[in-house]
């Protein structure tokens, strides 16, 4: 019973974090209202962490929030939410690793998203929360080190998104701290000499009003 309760709590955290890490478009207020309702059902330290991100986003003017999001996640490689960037970099393995995410979605009976990469953290969190928590947890746990790298980058930048990613990390098995530290400072893998790199690194900057 305790295990099932914890699994449900983790799914609520994943859903809340997925909503908080979405691009702050015209639906932002509705997402924040949904997160507030989810927080009423979550116990432990997670609601405090998630609540900090909610409060920070509510306090931001919409245009500022959108600009900060693009600057943080789209223009800074060290805080990209594309999980395979840190495990494969600009190499041909990147495509193979993203196919693992896409195939996990298909195996669970859903199609990969058309408007986001399948390894985009909010997409993976929503899948884990609402579609297949077992497969979703496996994808998240397999990429715990990239999630820790993202968390540390956000903490260093004093980003309002840092508490939300910290809450996600707390639902996963612990990773070796030195692994995340080494990856953050050494960067992702590089393509072997003579090969053309896989041409998807950080999401392109969104045009104003696009999502």
PDB file of C-alpha atoms in Angstrom:
ATOM      1  CA  UNK A   1       0.000   0.000   0.000  1.00  0.00           C
ATOM      2  CA  UNK A   2       2.811   2.414   0.930  1.00  0.00           C
ATOM      3  CA  UNK A   3       4.568   1.700  -2.385  1.00  0.00           C
ATOM      4  CA  UNK A   4       1.411   2.410  -4.389  1.00  0.00           C
ATOM      5  CA  UNK A   5       0.875   5.622  -2.447  1.00  0.00           C
ATOM      6  CA  UNK A   6       4.432   6.764  -3.183  1.00  0.00           C
ATOM      7  CA  UNK A   7       4.057   5.887  -6.851  1.00  0.00           C
ATOM      8  CA  UNK A   8       0.910   8.013  -7.021  1.00  0.00           C
ATOM      9  CA  UNK A   9       2.707  10.876  -5.261  1.00  0.00           C
ATOM     10  CA  UNK A  10       5.538  10.686  -7.795  1.00  0.00           C
ATOM     11  CA  UNK A  11       3.081  10.843 -10.672  1.00  0.00           C
ATOM     12  CA  UNK A  12       1.475  13.949  -9.191  1.00  0.00           C
ATOM     13  CA  UNK A  13       4.910  15.568  -8.886  1.00  0.00           C
ATOM     14  CA  UNK A  14       5.730  14.665 -12.503  1.00  0.00           C
ATOM     15  CA  UNK A  15       2.462  16.107 -13.754  1.00  0.00           C
ATOM     16  CA  UNK A  16       2.893  19.320 -11.802  1.00  0.00           C
ATOM     17  CA  UNK A  17       6.488  19.730 -12.973  1.00  0.00           C
ATOM     18  CA  UNK A  18       5.508  19.046 -16.574  1.00  0.00           C
ATOM     19  CA  UNK A  19       3.006  21.885 -16.444  1.00  0.00           C
ATOM     20  CA  UNK A  20       5.471  24.246 -14.757  1.00  0.00           C
ATOM     21  CA  UNK A  21       8.221  23.526 -17.294  1.00  0.00           C
ATOM     22  CA  UNK A  22       5.997  24.239 -20.291  1.00  0.00           C
ATOM     23  CA  UNK A  23       6.535  27.363 -22.355  1.00  0.00           C
ATOM     24  CA  UNK A  24       4.628  30.238 -20.683  1.00  0.00           C
ATOM     25  CA  UNK A  25       2.054  30.906 -23.391  1.00  0.00           C
ATOM     26  CA  UNK A  26      -1.502  32.196 -23.117  1.00  0.00           C
ATOM     27  CA  UNK A  27      -2.489  29.049 -21.184  1.00  0.00           C
ATOM     28  CA  UNK A  28       0.050  29.655 -18.417  1.00  0.00           C
ATOM     29  CA  UNK A  29      -2.463  30.898 -15.862  1.00  0.00           C
ATOM     30  CA  UNK A  30      -4.675  27.832 -16.356  1.00  0.00           C
ATOM     31  CA  UNK A  31      -1.666  25.534 -15.936  1.00  0.00           C
ATOM     32  CA  UNK A  32      -0.648  27.271 -12.720  1.00  0.00           C
ATOM     33  CA  UNK A  33      -4.197  26.924 -11.386  1.00  0.00           C
ATOM     34  CA  UNK A  34      -4.048  23.187 -12.179  1.00  0.00           C
ATOM     35  CA  UNK A  35      -0.719  22.875 -10.370  1.00  0.00           C
ATOM     36  CA  UNK A  36      -2.202  24.592  -7.314  1.00  0.00           C
ATOM     37  CA  UNK A  37      -4.907  21.922  -7.213  1.00  0.00           C
ATOM     38  CA  UNK A  38      -2.335  19.145  -7.616  1.00  0.00           C
ATOM     39  CA  UNK A  39      -0.275  20.524  -4.741  1.00  0.00           C
ATOM     40  CA  UNK A  40      -3.218  19.983  -2.404  1.00  0.00           C
ATOM     41  CA  UNK A  41      -2.780  16.235  -2.977  1.00  0.00           C
ATOM     42  CA  UNK A  42       1.021  16.026  -2.662  1.00  0.00           C
ATOM     43  CA  UNK A  43       2.794  15.457   0.647  1.00  0.00           C
ATOM     44  CA  UNK A  44       6.377  15.900   1.821  1.00  0.00           C
ATOM     45  CA  UNK A  45       8.816  18.564   0.607  1.00  0.00           C
ATOM     46  CA  UNK A  46       7.673  18.444  -3.048  1.00  0.00           C
ATOM     47  CA  UNK A  47       4.721  20.866  -2.719  1.00  0.00           C
ATOM     48  CA  UNK A  48       6.992  23.468  -1.137  1.00  0.00           C
ATOM     49  CA  UNK A  49       9.486  23.189  -4.004  1.00  0.00           C
ATOM     50  CA  UNK A  50       6.824  23.204  -6.698  1.00  0.00           C
ATOM     51  CA  UNK A  51       5.015  26.038  -4.950  1.00  0.00           C
ATOM     52  CA  UNK A  52       8.122  28.207  -5.192  1.00  0.00           C
ATOM     53  CA  UNK A  53       8.111  27.855  -8.966  1.00  0.00           C
ATOM     54  CA  UNK A  54       4.366  28.588  -9.073  1.00  0.00           C
ATOM     55  CA  UNK A  55       4.805  31.742  -7.010  1.00  0.00           C
ATOM     56  CA  UNK A  56       7.737  32.968  -9.100  1.00  0.00           C
ATOM     57  CA  UNK A  57       5.901  32.420 -12.375  1.00  0.00           C
ATOM     58  CA  UNK A  58       2.724  34.100 -11.112  1.00  0.00           C
ATOM     59  CA  UNK A  59       4.783  37.143 -10.150  1.00  0.00           C
ATOM     60  CA  UNK A  60       6.278  37.533 -13.619  1.00  0.00           C
ATOM     61  CA  UNK A  61       4.782  39.646 -16.378  1.00  0.00           C
ATOM     62  CA  UNK A  62       3.922  37.321 -19.312  1.00  0.00           C
ATOM     63  CA  UNK A  63       6.379  38.788 -21.805  1.00  0.00           C
ATOM     64  CA  UNK A  64       9.197  38.675 -19.279  1.00  0.00           C
ATOM     65  CA  UNK A  65       8.358  35.072 -18.403  1.00  0.00           C
ATOM     66  CA  UNK A  66       8.433  34.065 -22.065  1.00  0.00           C
ATOM     67  CA  UNK A  67      11.746  35.836 -22.685  1.00  0.00           C
ATOM     68  CA  UNK A  68      13.344  34.238 -19.615  1.00  0.00           C
ATOM     69  CA  UNK A  69      12.129  30.804 -20.672  1.00  0.00           C
ATOM     70  CA  UNK A  70      13.695  31.133 -24.125  1.00  0.00           C
ATOM     71  CA  UNK A  71      16.921  32.493 -22.664  1.00  0.00           C
ATOM     72  CA  UNK A  72      17.111  29.703 -20.094  1.00  0.00           C
ATOM     73  CA  UNK A  73      16.111  26.613 -22.030  1.00  0.00           C
ATOM     74  CA  UNK A  74      16.487  27.431 -25.717  1.00  0.00           C
ATOM     75  CA  UNK A  75      19.642  29.531 -25.818  1.00  0.00           C
ATOM     76  CA  UNK A  76      21.715  27.969 -23.029  1.00  0.00           C
ATOM     77  CA  UNK A  77      23.037  24.507 -23.805  1.00  0.00           C
ATOM     78  CA  UNK A  78      23.898  23.733 -20.198  1.00  0.00           C
ATOM     79  CA  UNK A  79      20.230  24.115 -19.236  1.00  0.00           C
ATOM     80  CA  UNK A  80      18.595  22.428 -22.213  1.00  0.00           C
ATOM     81  CA  UNK A  81      15.697  20.120 -21.350  1.00  0.00           C
ATOM     82  CA  UNK A  82      16.583  17.741 -24.195  1.00  0.00           C
ATOM     83  CA  UNK A  83      17.837  14.807 -22.137  1.00  0.00           C
ATOM     84  CA  UNK A  84      19.794  13.046 -24.870  1.00  0.00           C
ATOM     85  CA  UNK A  85      21.910  16.123 -25.505  1.00  0.00           C
ATOM     86  CA  UNK A  86      23.937  15.223 -22.427  1.00  0.00           C
ATOM     87  CA  UNK A  87      24.169  11.500 -23.197  1.00  0.00           C
ATOM     88  CA  UNK A  88      24.857  11.723 -26.942  1.00  0.00           C
ATOM     89  CA  UNK A  89      25.693  15.331 -27.796  1.00  0.00           C
ATOM     90  CA  UNK A  90      25.888  16.202 -31.486  1.00  0.00           C
ATOM     91  CA  UNK A  91      26.522  12.616 -32.538  1.00  0.00           C
ATOM     92  CA  UNK A  92      24.671  10.075 -34.609  1.00  0.00           C
ATOM     93  CA  UNK A  93      23.844   8.230 -31.402  1.00  0.00           C
ATOM     94  CA  UNK A  94      21.536  11.106 -30.576  1.00  0.00           C
ATOM     95  CA  UNK A  95      18.961   9.970 -33.108  1.00  0.00           C
ATOM     96  CA  UNK A  96      19.125   6.390 -31.862  1.00  0.00           C
ATOM     97  CA  UNK A  97      18.638   7.491 -28.276  1.00  0.00           C
ATOM     98  CA  UNK A  98      15.652   9.665 -29.149  1.00  0.00           C
ATOM     99  CA  UNK A  99      14.092   6.679 -30.899  1.00  0.00           C
ATOM    100  CA  UNK A 100      14.125   4.882 -27.537  1.00  0.00           C
ATOM    101  CA  UNK A 101      11.821   7.578 -26.177  1.00  0.00           C
ATOM    102  CA  UNK A 102       9.590   7.520 -29.252  1.00  0.00           C
ATOM    103  CA  UNK A 103       9.317   3.732 -29.174  1.00  0.00           C
ATOM    104  CA  UNK A 104       8.434   3.773 -25.469  1.00  0.00           C
ATOM    105  CA  UNK A 105       5.528   6.079 -26.283  1.00  0.00           C
ATOM    106  CA  UNK A 106       4.343   3.833 -29.116  1.00  0.00           C
ATOM    107  CA  UNK A 107       4.642   0.723 -26.960  1.00  0.00           C
ATOM    108  CA  UNK A 108       2.339   2.410 -24.448  1.00  0.00           C
ATOM    109  CA  UNK A 109      -0.223   3.114 -27.157  1.00  0.00           C
ATOM    110  CA  UNK A 110       0.426   6.807 -27.805  1.00  0.00           C
ATOM    111  CA  UNK A 111       2.193   8.648 -30.588  1.00  0.00           C
ATOM    112  CA  UNK A 112       5.309  10.736 -29.980  1.00  0.00           C
ATOM    113  CA  UNK A 113       4.585  14.477 -29.949  1.00  0.00           C
ATOM    114  CA  UNK A 114       4.806  16.296 -33.249  1.00  0.00           C
ATOM    115  CA  UNK A 115       5.713  19.715 -31.855  1.00  0.00           C
ATOM    116  CA  UNK A 116       8.418  18.687 -29.362  1.00  0.00           C
ATOM    117  CA  UNK A 117      11.355  16.294 -29.345  1.00  0.00           C
ATOM    118  CA  UNK A 118      10.480  12.987 -27.610  1.00  0.00           C
ATOM    119  CA  UNK A 119      13.270  13.480 -25.052  1.00  0.00           C
ATOM    120  CA  UNK A 120      12.052  16.944 -23.998  1.00  0.00           C
ATOM    121  CA  UNK A 121      11.738  16.733 -20.218  1.00  0.00           C
ATOM    122  CA  UNK A 122       8.167  18.109 -19.902  1.00  0.00           C
ATOM    123  CA  UNK A 123       7.034  15.562 -22.522  1.00  0.00           C
ATOM    124  CA  UNK A 124       8.689  12.692 -20.653  1.00  0.00           C
ATOM    125  CA  UNK A 125       7.195  13.870 -17.360  1.00  0.00           C
ATOM    126  CA  UNK A 126       3.686  14.047 -18.781  1.00  0.00           C
ATOM    127  CA  UNK A 127       4.078  10.579 -20.303  1.00  0.00           C
ATOM    128  CA  UNK A 128       5.268   9.181 -16.968  1.00  0.00           C
ATOM    129  CA  UNK A 129       2.467  10.901 -15.072  1.00  0.00           C
ATOM    130  CA  UNK A 130      -0.496  10.163 -17.310  1.00  0.00           C
ATOM    131  CA  UNK A 131       0.283   7.290 -19.694  1.00  0.00           C
ATOM    132  CA  UNK A 132       2.797   4.695 -18.472  1.00  0.00           C
ATOM    133  CA  UNK A 133       4.412   5.360 -15.083  1.00  0.00           C
ATOM    134  CA  UNK A 134       6.625   2.272 -15.287  1.00  0.00           C
ATOM    135  CA  UNK A 135       8.128   3.076 -18.684  1.00  0.00           C
ATOM    136  CA  UNK A 136       8.193   6.768 -17.824  1.00  0.00           C
ATOM    137  CA  UNK A 137      10.071   6.193 -14.586  1.00  0.00           C
ATOM    138  CA  UNK A 138      12.575   4.056 -16.457  1.00  0.00           C
ATOM    139  CA  UNK A 139      13.229   6.816 -19.001  1.00  0.00           C
ATOM    140  CA  UNK A 140      13.629   9.398 -16.244  1.00  0.00           C
ATOM    141  CA  UNK A 141      15.860   7.166 -14.107  1.00  0.00           C
ATOM    142  CA  UNK A 142      18.047   6.290 -17.098  1.00  0.00           C
ATOM    143  CA  UNK A 143      18.595  10.038 -17.575  1.00  0.00           C
ATOM    144  CA  UNK A 144      18.984  10.976 -13.916  1.00  0.00           C
ATOM    145  CA  UNK A 145      22.458  12.421 -14.498  1.00  0.00           C
ATOM    146  CA  UNK A 146      21.266  14.796 -17.271  1.00  0.00           C
ATOM    147  CA  UNK A 147      18.400  15.831 -14.987  1.00  0.00           C
ATOM    148  CA  UNK A 148      20.926  16.572 -12.241  1.00  0.00           C
ATOM    149  CA  UNK A 149      23.029  18.590 -14.698  1.00  0.00           C
ATOM    150  CA  UNK A 150      19.933  20.604 -15.617  1.00  0.00           C
ATOM    151  CA  UNK A 151      19.026  21.079 -11.962  1.00  0.00           C
ATOM    152  CA  UNK A 152      22.491  22.353 -11.084  1.00  0.00           C
ATOM    153  CA  UNK A 153      22.553  24.726 -14.053  1.00  0.00           C
ATOM    154  CA  UNK A 154      19.201  26.165 -12.978  1.00  0.00           C
ATOM    155  CA  UNK A 155      20.336  26.494  -9.372  1.00  0.00           C
ATOM    156  CA  UNK A 156      23.498  28.291 -10.472  1.00  0.00           C
ATOM    157  CA  UNK A 157      21.402  30.661 -12.583  1.00  0.00           C
ATOM    158  CA  UNK A 158      18.950  31.228  -9.700  1.00  0.00           C
ATOM    159  CA  UNK A 159      16.184  30.229 -12.080  1.00  0.00           C
ATOM    160  CA  UNK A 160      12.589  30.013 -10.836  1.00  0.00           C
ATOM    161  CA  UNK A 161      12.450  26.592 -12.515  1.00  0.00           C
ATOM    162  CA  UNK A 162      15.156  25.110 -10.281  1.00  0.00           C
ATOM    163  CA  UNK A 163      12.797  24.032  -7.445  1.00  0.00           C
ATOM    164  CA  UNK A 164      10.519  22.191  -9.898  1.00  0.00           C
ATOM    165  CA  UNK A 165      13.412  20.179 -11.355  1.00  0.00           C
ATOM    166  CA  UNK A 166      14.700  19.535  -7.832  1.00  0.00           C
ATOM    167  CA  UNK A 167      11.306  18.038  -6.956  1.00  0.00           C
ATOM    168  CA  UNK A 168      11.519  15.758  -9.997  1.00  0.00           C
ATOM    169  CA  UNK A 169      15.042  14.620  -9.099  1.00  0.00           C
ATOM    170  CA  UNK A 170      13.833  13.666  -5.610  1.00  0.00           C
ATOM    171  CA  UNK A 171      11.450  11.079  -7.119  1.00  0.00           C
ATOM    172  CA  UNK A 172      14.312   9.193  -8.814  1.00  0.00           C
ATOM    173  CA  UNK A 173      17.124   6.924  -7.608  1.00  0.00           C
ATOM    174  CA  UNK A 174      20.159   8.872  -6.493  1.00  0.00           C
ATOM    175  CA  UNK A 175      22.923   9.442  -9.017  1.00  0.00           C
ATOM    176  CA  UNK A 176      26.618   9.773  -8.332  1.00  0.00           C
ATOM    177  CA  UNK A 177      27.192  13.468  -7.668  1.00  0.00           C
ATOM    178  CA  UNK A 178      30.575  13.359  -9.363  1.00  0.00           C
ATOM    179  CA  UNK A 179      28.962  12.052 -12.565  1.00  0.00           C
ATOM    180  CA  UNK A 180      26.756  15.128 -12.900  1.00  0.00           C
ATOM    181  CA  UNK A 181      29.632  17.422 -11.924  1.00  0.00           C
ATOM    182  CA  UNK A 182      31.950  15.843 -14.499  1.00  0.00           C
ATOM    183  CA  UNK A 183      29.343  15.974 -17.258  1.00  0.00           C
ATOM    184  CA  UNK A 184      28.485  19.600 -16.495  1.00  0.00           C
ATOM    185  CA  UNK A 185      32.120  20.643 -16.864  1.00  0.00           C
ATOM    186  CA  UNK A 186      33.252  18.311 -19.661  1.00  0.00           C
ATOM    187  CA  UNK A 187      30.181  18.676 -21.854  1.00  0.00           C
ATOM    188  CA  UNK A 188      28.333  16.049 -23.912  1.00  0.00           C
ATOM    189  CA  UNK A 189      30.029  13.407 -26.105  1.00  0.00           C
ATOM    190  CA  UNK A 190      31.551  14.582 -29.370  1.00  0.00           C
ATOM    191  CA  UNK A 191      31.155  12.963 -32.764  1.00  0.00           C
ATOM    192  CA  UNK A 192      33.984  10.769 -34.012  1.00  0.00           C
ATOM    193  CA  UNK A 193      36.330  12.394 -36.534  1.00  0.00           C
ATOM    194  CA  UNK A 194      35.048  12.281 -40.086  1.00  0.00           C
ATOM    195  CA  UNK A 195      31.366  11.809 -39.251  1.00  0.00           C
ATOM    196  CA  UNK A 196      28.652  14.391 -39.801  1.00  0.00           C
ATOM    197  CA  UNK A 197      27.058  15.388 -36.471  1.00  0.00           C
ATOM    198  CA  UNK A 198      23.398  14.837 -35.732  1.00  0.00           C
ATOM    199  CA  UNK A 199      21.842  18.247 -36.311  1.00  0.00           C
ATOM    200  CA  UNK A 200      19.576  18.695 -33.296  1.00  0.00           C
ATOM    201  CA  UNK A 201      21.009  20.227 -30.190  1.00  0.00           C
ATOM    202  CA  UNK A 202      18.953  22.906 -28.486  1.00  0.00           C
ATOM    203  CA  UNK A 203      15.395  23.786 -29.547  1.00  0.00           C
ATOM    204  CA  UNK A 204      15.323  26.804 -31.857  1.00  0.00           C
ATOM    205  CA  UNK A 205      14.204  30.074 -30.413  1.00  0.00           C
ATOM    206  CA  UNK A 206      10.455  30.361 -30.740  1.00  0.00           C
ATOM    207  CA  UNK A 207       8.944  33.120 -32.803  1.00  0.00           C
ATOM    208  CA  UNK A 208       6.879  35.532 -30.740  1.00  0.00           C
ATOM    209  CA  UNK A 209       3.486  34.048 -30.021  1.00  0.00           C
ATOM    210  CA  UNK A 210       4.400  30.625 -31.407  1.00  0.00           C
ATOM    211  CA  UNK A 211       4.176  27.394 -29.469  1.00  0.00           C
TER     212      UNK A 211
END
